[in-house]
Short mmCIF file of C-alpha atoms and ligand atoms in Angstrom, two decimals:
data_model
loop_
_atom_site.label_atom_id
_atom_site.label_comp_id
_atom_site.label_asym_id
_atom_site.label_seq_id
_atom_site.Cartn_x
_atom_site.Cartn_y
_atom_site.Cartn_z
CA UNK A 1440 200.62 -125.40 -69.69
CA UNK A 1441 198.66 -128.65 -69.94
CA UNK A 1442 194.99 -127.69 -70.71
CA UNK A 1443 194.08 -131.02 -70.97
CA UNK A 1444 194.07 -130.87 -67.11
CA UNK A 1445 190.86 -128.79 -66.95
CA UNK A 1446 189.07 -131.78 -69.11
CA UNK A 1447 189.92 -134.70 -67.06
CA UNK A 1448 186.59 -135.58 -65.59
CA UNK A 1449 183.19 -134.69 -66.08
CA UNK A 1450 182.88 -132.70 -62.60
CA UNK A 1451 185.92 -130.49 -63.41
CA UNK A 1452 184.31 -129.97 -66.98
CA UNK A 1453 180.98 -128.68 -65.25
CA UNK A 1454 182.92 -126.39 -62.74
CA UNK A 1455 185.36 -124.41 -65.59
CA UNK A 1456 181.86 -124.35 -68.04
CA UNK A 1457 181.55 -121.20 -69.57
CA UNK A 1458 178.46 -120.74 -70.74
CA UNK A 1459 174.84 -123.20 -70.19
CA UNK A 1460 171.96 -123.59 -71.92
CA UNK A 1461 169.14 -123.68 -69.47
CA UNK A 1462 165.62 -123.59 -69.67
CA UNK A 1463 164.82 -120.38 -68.78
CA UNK A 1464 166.62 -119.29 -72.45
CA UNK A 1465 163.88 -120.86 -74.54
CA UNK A 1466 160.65 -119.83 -76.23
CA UNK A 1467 158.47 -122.29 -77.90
CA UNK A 1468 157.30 -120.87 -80.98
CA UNK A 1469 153.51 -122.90 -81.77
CA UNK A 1470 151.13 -122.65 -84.84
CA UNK A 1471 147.56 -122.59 -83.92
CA UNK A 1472 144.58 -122.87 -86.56
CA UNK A 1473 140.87 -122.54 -86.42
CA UNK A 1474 138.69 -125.31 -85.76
CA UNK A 1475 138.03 -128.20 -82.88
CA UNK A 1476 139.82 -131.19 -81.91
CA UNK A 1477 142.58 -131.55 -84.58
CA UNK A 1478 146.68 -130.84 -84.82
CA UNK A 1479 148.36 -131.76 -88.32
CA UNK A 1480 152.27 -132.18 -88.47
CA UNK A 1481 153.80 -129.56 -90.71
CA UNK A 1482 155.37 -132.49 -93.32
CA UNK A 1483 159.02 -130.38 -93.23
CA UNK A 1484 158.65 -130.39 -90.04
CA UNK A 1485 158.00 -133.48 -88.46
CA UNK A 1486 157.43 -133.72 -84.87
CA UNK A 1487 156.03 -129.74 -85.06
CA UNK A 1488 152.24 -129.45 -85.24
CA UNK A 1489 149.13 -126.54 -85.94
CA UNK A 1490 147.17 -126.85 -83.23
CA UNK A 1491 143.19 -125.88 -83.02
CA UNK A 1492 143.06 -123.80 -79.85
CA UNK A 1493 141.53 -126.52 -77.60
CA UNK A 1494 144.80 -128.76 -78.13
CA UNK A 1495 147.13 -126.12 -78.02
CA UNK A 1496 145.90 -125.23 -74.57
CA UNK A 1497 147.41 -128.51 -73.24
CA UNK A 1498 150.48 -128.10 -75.15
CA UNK A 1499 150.98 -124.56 -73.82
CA UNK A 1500 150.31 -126.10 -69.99
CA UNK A 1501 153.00 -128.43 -70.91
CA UNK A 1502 155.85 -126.23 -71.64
CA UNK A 1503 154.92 -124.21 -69.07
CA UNK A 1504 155.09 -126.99 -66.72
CA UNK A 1505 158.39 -128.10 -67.82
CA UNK A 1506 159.79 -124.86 -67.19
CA UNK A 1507 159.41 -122.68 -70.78
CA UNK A 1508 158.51 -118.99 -69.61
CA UNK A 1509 157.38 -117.58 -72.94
CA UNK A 1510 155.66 -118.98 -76.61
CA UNK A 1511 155.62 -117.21 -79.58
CA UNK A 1512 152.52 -117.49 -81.16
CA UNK A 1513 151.84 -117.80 -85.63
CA UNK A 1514 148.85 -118.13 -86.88
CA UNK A 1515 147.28 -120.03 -90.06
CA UNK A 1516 144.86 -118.09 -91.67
CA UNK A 1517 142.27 -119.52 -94.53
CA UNK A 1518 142.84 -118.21 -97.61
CA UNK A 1519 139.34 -116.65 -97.66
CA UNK A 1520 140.71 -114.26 -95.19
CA UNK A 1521 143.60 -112.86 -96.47
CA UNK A 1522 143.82 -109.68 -98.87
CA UNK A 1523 146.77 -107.90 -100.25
CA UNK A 1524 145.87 -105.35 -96.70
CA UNK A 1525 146.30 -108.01 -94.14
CA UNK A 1526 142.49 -106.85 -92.33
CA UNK A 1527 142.17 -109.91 -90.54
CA UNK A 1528 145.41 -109.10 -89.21
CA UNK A 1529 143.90 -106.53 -86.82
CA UNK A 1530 140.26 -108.18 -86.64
CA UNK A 1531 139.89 -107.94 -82.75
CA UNK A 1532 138.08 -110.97 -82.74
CA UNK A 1533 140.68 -112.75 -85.02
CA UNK A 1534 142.65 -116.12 -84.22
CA UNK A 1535 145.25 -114.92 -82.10
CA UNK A 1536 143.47 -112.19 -80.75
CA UNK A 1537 141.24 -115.21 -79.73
CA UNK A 1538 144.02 -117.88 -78.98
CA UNK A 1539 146.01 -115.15 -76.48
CA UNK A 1540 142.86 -114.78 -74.75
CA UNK A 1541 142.29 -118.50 -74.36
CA UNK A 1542 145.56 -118.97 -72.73
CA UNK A 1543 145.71 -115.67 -70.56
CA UNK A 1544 143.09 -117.63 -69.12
CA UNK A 1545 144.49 -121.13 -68.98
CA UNK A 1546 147.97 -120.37 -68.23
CA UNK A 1547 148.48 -117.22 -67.00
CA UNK A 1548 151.86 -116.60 -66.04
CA UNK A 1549 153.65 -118.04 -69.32
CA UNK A 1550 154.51 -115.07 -71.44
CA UNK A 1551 152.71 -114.19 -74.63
CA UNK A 1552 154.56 -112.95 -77.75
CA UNK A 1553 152.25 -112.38 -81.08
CA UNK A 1554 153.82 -112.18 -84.50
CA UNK A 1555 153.32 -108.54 -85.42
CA UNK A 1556 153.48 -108.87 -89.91
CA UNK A 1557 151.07 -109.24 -92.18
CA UNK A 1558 152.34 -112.46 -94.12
CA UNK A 1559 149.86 -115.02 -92.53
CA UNK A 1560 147.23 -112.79 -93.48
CA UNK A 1561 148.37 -111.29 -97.22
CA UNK A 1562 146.96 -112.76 -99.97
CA UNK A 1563 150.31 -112.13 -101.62
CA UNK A 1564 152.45 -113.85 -98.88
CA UNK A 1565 153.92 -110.39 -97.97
CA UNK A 1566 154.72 -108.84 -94.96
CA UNK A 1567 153.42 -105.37 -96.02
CA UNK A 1568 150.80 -104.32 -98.45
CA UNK A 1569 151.80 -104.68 -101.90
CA UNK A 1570 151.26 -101.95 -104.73
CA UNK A 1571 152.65 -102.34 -108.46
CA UNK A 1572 155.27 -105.23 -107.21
CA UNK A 1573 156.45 -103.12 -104.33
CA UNK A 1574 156.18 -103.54 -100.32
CA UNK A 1575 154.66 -100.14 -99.55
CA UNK A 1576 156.37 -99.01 -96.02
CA UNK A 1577 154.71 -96.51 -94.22
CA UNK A 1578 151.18 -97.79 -95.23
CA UNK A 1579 152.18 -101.40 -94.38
CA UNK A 1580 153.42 -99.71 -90.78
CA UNK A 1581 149.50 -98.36 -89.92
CA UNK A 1582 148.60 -101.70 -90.38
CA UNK A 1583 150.91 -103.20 -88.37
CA UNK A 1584 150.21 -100.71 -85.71
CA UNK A 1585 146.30 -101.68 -85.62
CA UNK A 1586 147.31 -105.09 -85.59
CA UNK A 1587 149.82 -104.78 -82.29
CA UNK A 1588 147.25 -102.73 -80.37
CA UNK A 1589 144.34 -105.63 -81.05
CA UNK A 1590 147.25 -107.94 -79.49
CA UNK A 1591 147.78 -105.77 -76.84
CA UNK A 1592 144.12 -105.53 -76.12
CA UNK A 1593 143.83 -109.35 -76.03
CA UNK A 1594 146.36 -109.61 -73.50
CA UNK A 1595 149.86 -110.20 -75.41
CA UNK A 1596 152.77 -109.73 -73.09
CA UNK A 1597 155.25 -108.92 -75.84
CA UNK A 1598 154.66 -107.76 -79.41
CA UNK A 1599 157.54 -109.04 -81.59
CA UNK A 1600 157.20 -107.37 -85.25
CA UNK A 1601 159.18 -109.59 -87.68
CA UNK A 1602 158.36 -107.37 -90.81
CA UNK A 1603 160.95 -105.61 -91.45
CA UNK A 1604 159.23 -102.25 -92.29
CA UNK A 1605 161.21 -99.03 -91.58
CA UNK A 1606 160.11 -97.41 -88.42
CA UNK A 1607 157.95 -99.65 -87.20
CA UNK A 1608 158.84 -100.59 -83.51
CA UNK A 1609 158.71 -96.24 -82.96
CA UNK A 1610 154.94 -96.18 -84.67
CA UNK A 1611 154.53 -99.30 -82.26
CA UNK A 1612 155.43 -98.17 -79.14
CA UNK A 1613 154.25 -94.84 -79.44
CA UNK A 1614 150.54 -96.01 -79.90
CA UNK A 1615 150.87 -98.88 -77.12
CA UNK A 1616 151.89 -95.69 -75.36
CA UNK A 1617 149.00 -93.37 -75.81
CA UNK A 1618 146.63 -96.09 -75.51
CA UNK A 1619 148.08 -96.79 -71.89
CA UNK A 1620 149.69 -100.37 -72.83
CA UNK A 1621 152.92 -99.21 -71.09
CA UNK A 1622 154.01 -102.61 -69.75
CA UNK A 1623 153.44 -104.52 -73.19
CA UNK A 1624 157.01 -104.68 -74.40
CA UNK A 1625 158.54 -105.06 -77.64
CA UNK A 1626 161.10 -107.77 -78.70
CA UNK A 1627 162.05 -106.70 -82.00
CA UNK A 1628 163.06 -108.44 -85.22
CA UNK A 1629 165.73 -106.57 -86.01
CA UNK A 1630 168.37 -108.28 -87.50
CA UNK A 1631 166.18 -110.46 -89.85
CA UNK A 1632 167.60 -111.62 -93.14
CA UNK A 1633 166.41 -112.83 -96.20
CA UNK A 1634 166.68 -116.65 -95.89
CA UNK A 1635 166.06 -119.61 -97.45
CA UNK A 1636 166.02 -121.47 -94.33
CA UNK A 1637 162.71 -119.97 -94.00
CA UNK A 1638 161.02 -122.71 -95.83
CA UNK A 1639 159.46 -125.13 -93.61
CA UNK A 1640 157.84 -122.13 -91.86
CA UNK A 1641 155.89 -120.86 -94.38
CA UNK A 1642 155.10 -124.13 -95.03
CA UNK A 1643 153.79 -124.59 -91.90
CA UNK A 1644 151.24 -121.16 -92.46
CA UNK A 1645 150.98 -121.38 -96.39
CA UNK A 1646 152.59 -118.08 -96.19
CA UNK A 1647 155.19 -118.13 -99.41
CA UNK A 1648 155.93 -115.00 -101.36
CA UNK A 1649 153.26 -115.06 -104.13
CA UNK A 1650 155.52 -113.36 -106.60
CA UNK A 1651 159.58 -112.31 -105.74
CA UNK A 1652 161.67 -112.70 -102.63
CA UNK A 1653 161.55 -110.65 -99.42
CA UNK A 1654 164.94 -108.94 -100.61
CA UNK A 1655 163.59 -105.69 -100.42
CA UNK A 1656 162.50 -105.77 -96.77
CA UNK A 1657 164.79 -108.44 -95.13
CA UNK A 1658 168.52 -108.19 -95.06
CA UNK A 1659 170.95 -109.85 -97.00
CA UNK A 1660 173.00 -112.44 -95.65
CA UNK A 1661 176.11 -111.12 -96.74
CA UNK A 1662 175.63 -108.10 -94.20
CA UNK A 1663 177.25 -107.55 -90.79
CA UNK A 1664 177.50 -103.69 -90.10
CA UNK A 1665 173.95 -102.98 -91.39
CA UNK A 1666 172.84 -105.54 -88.45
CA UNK A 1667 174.55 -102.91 -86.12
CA UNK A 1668 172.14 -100.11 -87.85
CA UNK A 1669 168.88 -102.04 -87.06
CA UNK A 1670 169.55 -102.67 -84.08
CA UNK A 1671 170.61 -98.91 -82.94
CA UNK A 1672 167.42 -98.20 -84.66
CA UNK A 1673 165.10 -100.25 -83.42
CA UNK A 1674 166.49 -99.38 -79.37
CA UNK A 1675 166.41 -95.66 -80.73
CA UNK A 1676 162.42 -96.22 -81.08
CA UNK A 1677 161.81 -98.39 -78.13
CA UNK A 1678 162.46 -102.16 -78.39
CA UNK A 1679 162.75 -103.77 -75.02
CA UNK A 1680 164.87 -107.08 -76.98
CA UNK A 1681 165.84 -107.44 -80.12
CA UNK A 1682 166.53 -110.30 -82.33
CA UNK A 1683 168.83 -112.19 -84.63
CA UNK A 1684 166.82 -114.28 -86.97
CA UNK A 1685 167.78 -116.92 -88.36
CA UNK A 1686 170.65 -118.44 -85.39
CA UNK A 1687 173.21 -121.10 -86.88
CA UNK A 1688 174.48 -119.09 -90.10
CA UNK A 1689 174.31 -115.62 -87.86
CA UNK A 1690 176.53 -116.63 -84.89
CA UNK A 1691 179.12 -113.75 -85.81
CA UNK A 1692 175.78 -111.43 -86.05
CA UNK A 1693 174.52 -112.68 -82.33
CA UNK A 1694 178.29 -111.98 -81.10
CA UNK A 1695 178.35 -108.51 -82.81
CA UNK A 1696 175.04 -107.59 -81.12
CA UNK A 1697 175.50 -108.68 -77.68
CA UNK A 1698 178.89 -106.92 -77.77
CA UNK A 1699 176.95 -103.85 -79.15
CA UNK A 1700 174.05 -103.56 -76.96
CA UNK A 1701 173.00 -104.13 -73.29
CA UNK A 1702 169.59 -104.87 -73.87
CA UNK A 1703 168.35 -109.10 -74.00
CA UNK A 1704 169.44 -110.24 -77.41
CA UNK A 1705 167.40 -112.98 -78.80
CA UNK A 1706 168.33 -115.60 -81.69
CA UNK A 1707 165.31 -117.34 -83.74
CA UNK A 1708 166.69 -120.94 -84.38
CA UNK A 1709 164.43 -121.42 -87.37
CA UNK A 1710 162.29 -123.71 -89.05
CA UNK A 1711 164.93 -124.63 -91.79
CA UNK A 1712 167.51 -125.16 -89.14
CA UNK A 1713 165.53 -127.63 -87.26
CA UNK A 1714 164.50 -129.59 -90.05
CA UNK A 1715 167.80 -130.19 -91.33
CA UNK A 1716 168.52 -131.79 -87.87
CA UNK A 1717 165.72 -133.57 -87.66
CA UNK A 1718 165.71 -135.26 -90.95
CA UNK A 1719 169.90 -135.80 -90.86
CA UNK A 1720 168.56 -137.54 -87.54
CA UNK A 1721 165.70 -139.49 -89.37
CA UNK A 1722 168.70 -140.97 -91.92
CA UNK A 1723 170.42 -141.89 -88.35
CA UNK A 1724 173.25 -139.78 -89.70
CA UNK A 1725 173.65 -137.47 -86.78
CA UNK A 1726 172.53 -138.07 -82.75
CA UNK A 1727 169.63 -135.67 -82.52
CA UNK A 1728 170.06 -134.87 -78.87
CA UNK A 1729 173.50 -134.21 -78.79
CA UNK A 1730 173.13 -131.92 -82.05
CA UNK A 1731 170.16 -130.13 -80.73
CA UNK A 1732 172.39 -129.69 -77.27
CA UNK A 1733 175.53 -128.39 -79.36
CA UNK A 1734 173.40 -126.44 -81.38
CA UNK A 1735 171.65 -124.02 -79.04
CA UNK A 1736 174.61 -124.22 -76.75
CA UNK A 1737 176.46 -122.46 -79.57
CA UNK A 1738 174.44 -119.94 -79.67
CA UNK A 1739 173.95 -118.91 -75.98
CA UNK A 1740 178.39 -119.39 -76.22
CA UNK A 1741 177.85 -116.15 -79.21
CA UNK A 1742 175.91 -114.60 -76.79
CA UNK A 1743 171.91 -115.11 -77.30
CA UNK A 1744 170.24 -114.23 -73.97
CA UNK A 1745 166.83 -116.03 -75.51
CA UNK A 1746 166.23 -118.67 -77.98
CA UNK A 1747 163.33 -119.01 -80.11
CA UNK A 1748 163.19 -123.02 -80.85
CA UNK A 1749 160.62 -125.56 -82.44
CA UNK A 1750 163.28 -127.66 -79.72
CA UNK A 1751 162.09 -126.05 -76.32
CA UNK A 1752 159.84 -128.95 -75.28
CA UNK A 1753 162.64 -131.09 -76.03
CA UNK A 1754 165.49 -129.10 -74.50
CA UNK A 1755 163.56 -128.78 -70.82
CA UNK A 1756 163.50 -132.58 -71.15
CA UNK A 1757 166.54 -133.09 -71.91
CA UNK A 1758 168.06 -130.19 -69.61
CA UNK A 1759 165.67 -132.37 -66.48
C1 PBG B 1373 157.34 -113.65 -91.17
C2 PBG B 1373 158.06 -114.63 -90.34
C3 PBG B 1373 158.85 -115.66 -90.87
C4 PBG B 1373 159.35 -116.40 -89.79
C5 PBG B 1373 158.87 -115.81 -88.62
N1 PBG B 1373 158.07 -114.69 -88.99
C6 PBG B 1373 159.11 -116.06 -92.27
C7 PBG B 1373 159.41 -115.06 -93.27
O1 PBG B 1373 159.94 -113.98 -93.00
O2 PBG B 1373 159.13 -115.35 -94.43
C8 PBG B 1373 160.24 -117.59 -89.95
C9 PBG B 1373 160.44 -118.47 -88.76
C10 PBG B 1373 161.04 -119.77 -89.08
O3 PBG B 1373 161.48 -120.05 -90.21
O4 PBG B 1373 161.07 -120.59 -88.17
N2 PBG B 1373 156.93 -112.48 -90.64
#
C-alpha cells in the first residue's frame, strides 16, 4: 500500500475528502446593546463587536448574504437592570425581545436563536437566581420559562437555553406547547462545561460570576459519560439539537454525541478559543486563516453538524 498516492495533487485530495466545512454549518453568534449609532470591540476580542440594533441590522444582512442561515443572539444589559431574579430577562419589551423583532423584519429568512439564561440579566452574574450562595433550580427554571415564551412571542426561531438548570428544556417545551409555539424549536445546551475559556465572553456582556464559579451548574471538564446523561435527558424532554459547548478541548465529547444520538449536534467554538487564535495571529505566530480553517474543520471531522463561531463572517469568505 502506498497512501501517499491518494495525496498527490490537490484534485485527488478534494475527491477522497472526508469531511467539509461549508457554510451552511455556521452560526454567527452577535452581541447587541441599547442605544443608536455605536458598536465597541470587545478588547479580548478584537475584531468582535456589541452592536446597537440599527448597526447590527446591517451586520445581520451581511451574513445572511454571504450565506450564514442562523445568529445566535446575547444581549448586554445595564447594570440598572439586572437583579439577583433576572426580570428583565422576560420583559416583553426587553432588548432582544426588541432586537428579534427588528430583524424578523429586516431579514426574515435568517434563523433566530435567543440565549435562554439569566446571566446577562443577574445582578450576581448567575445563570439562575441565587439564594444563601446557591443556584436555586426549579425557581431559576420558571424564570427561564417566562423568558423563552417572551422570545417566542417576539418571533425567535430557536430557543437555545445555555443554563444548565435541571429540567429545563421539558418545562420549556411544554409551555411553548400549550401556548401553541409548536414550530419554535429547541437547540439545547446540553453538554456545557465549566470553562475558563469562557472569559472573553463575559467580557463581552459584563456577565462574570459575582462570587464562586459555575461548578455547581456546568459540568466539569474531566467528564465524558455524564455528557451522554444530558444529552439523553435533554432529547427525553424535547430538544430538537443539542450542543457541545465549548468545541476544541471537547472533540472526544462531539464524537461521543454524534455517535450517541441522531438528532443535529452542535459545537459552540467559544469566545476563549477564538481569542487565543486571534491574538497568536496578532504576534504573527500562527496563519489565522489556515488555523481558523483547521480548526472548525476538526470539529465537523468529530462530527458537529453546526458550529457556533465569532469566525462565520470570516469562514463564508474564505469558503467563497
Ligand atoms: C451563559 C453563556 C456563556 C456563553 C454562552 N452563554 C458563558 C457562561 O456560561 O458563563 C459563553 C460563550 C462563549 O464563551 O463564547 N449562559
Amino acid at each position: 500500500m502506498r497512501p501517499r498516492r491518494l495525496r498527490r495533487t490537490e484534485t485527488l485530495r478534494r475527491m477522497v475528502r472526508e469531511h467539509h466545512l461549508q457554510v451552511e454549518d455556521l452560526i454567527y453568534p452577535l452581541f447587541v446593546m441599547d442605544g443608536v449609532g455605536q458598536r465597541e470591540e470587545v478588547p479580548s476580542m478584537p475584531g468582535c463587536y456589541r452592536y446597537t440594533l440599527d448597526l447590527l441590522l446591517p451586520e445581520v444582512q451581511q451574513a445572511y448574504q454571504l450565506g450564514i442561515g442562523a445568529i445566535a443572539l446575547f444581549p448586554l444589559i445595564p447594570h440598572h437592570q439586572k437583579d439577583n431574579a433576572g426580570t428583565e430577562s422576560y420583559n416583553p419589551n426587553g432588548l432582544i425581545p426588541r432586537t428579534v423583532r427588528a430583524i424578523k423584519q429586516a431579514v426574515p429568512d435568517i434563523l433566530v436563536i435567543t440565549d435562554v439564561a439569566l446571566d446577562p440579566y443577574s445582578s450576581e452574574g448567575h445563570d439562575g437566581i441565587v439564594q444563601d450562595g446557591q443556584i436555586l433550580n426549579d425557581e431559576t427554571v420558571a424564570v427561564l420559562v417566562k423568558q423563552a415564551l417572551v422570545q417566542a412571542e417576539a418571533g425567535a426561531d430557536f430557543v437555545a437555553p445555555s443554563d444548565m438548570m435541571d429540567g429545563r428544556v421539558g418545562a420549556i417545551r411544554q409551555a411553548l406547547d400549550a401556548q401553541g409555539w409548536i414550530n419554535v424549536g429547541i437547540l439545547a445546551y446540553s453538554a456545557k462545561y465549566a470553562s475558563a475559556y469562557y472569559g472573553p465572553f463575559r467580557d463581552a456582556l459584563d456577565s462574570a460570576p459575582k462570587f464562586g464559579d459555575k461548578k455547581t451548574y456546568q459540568m466539569d471538564a474531566a467528564n465524558a459519560k455524564e455528557a451522554i446523561k444530558e444529552v439523553d435527558l435533554d432529547i427525553a424532554e424535547g430538544a430538537d439539537m443539542v450542543m457541545v459547548k465549548p468545541a476544541l478541548a471537547y472533540l472526544d465529547i462531539i464524537c461521543r454525541i454524534k455517535h450517541h444520538t441522531n438528532l443535529p449536534v452542535a459545537a459552540y467554538n467559544v469566545s476563549g478559543e477564538y481569542a487565543m487564535i486571534k491574538a497568536a495571529a496578532a504576534q504573527g505566530w500562527i496563519d489565522e486563516k489556515k488555523v481558523i480553517l483547521e480548526t472548525l474543520t476538526s470539529m465537523k471531522r468529530a462530527g458537529a453538524d453546526l458550529i457556533l463561531t465569532y469566525f462565520a463572517k470570516d469562514v463564508a469568505l474564505m469558503l467563497k
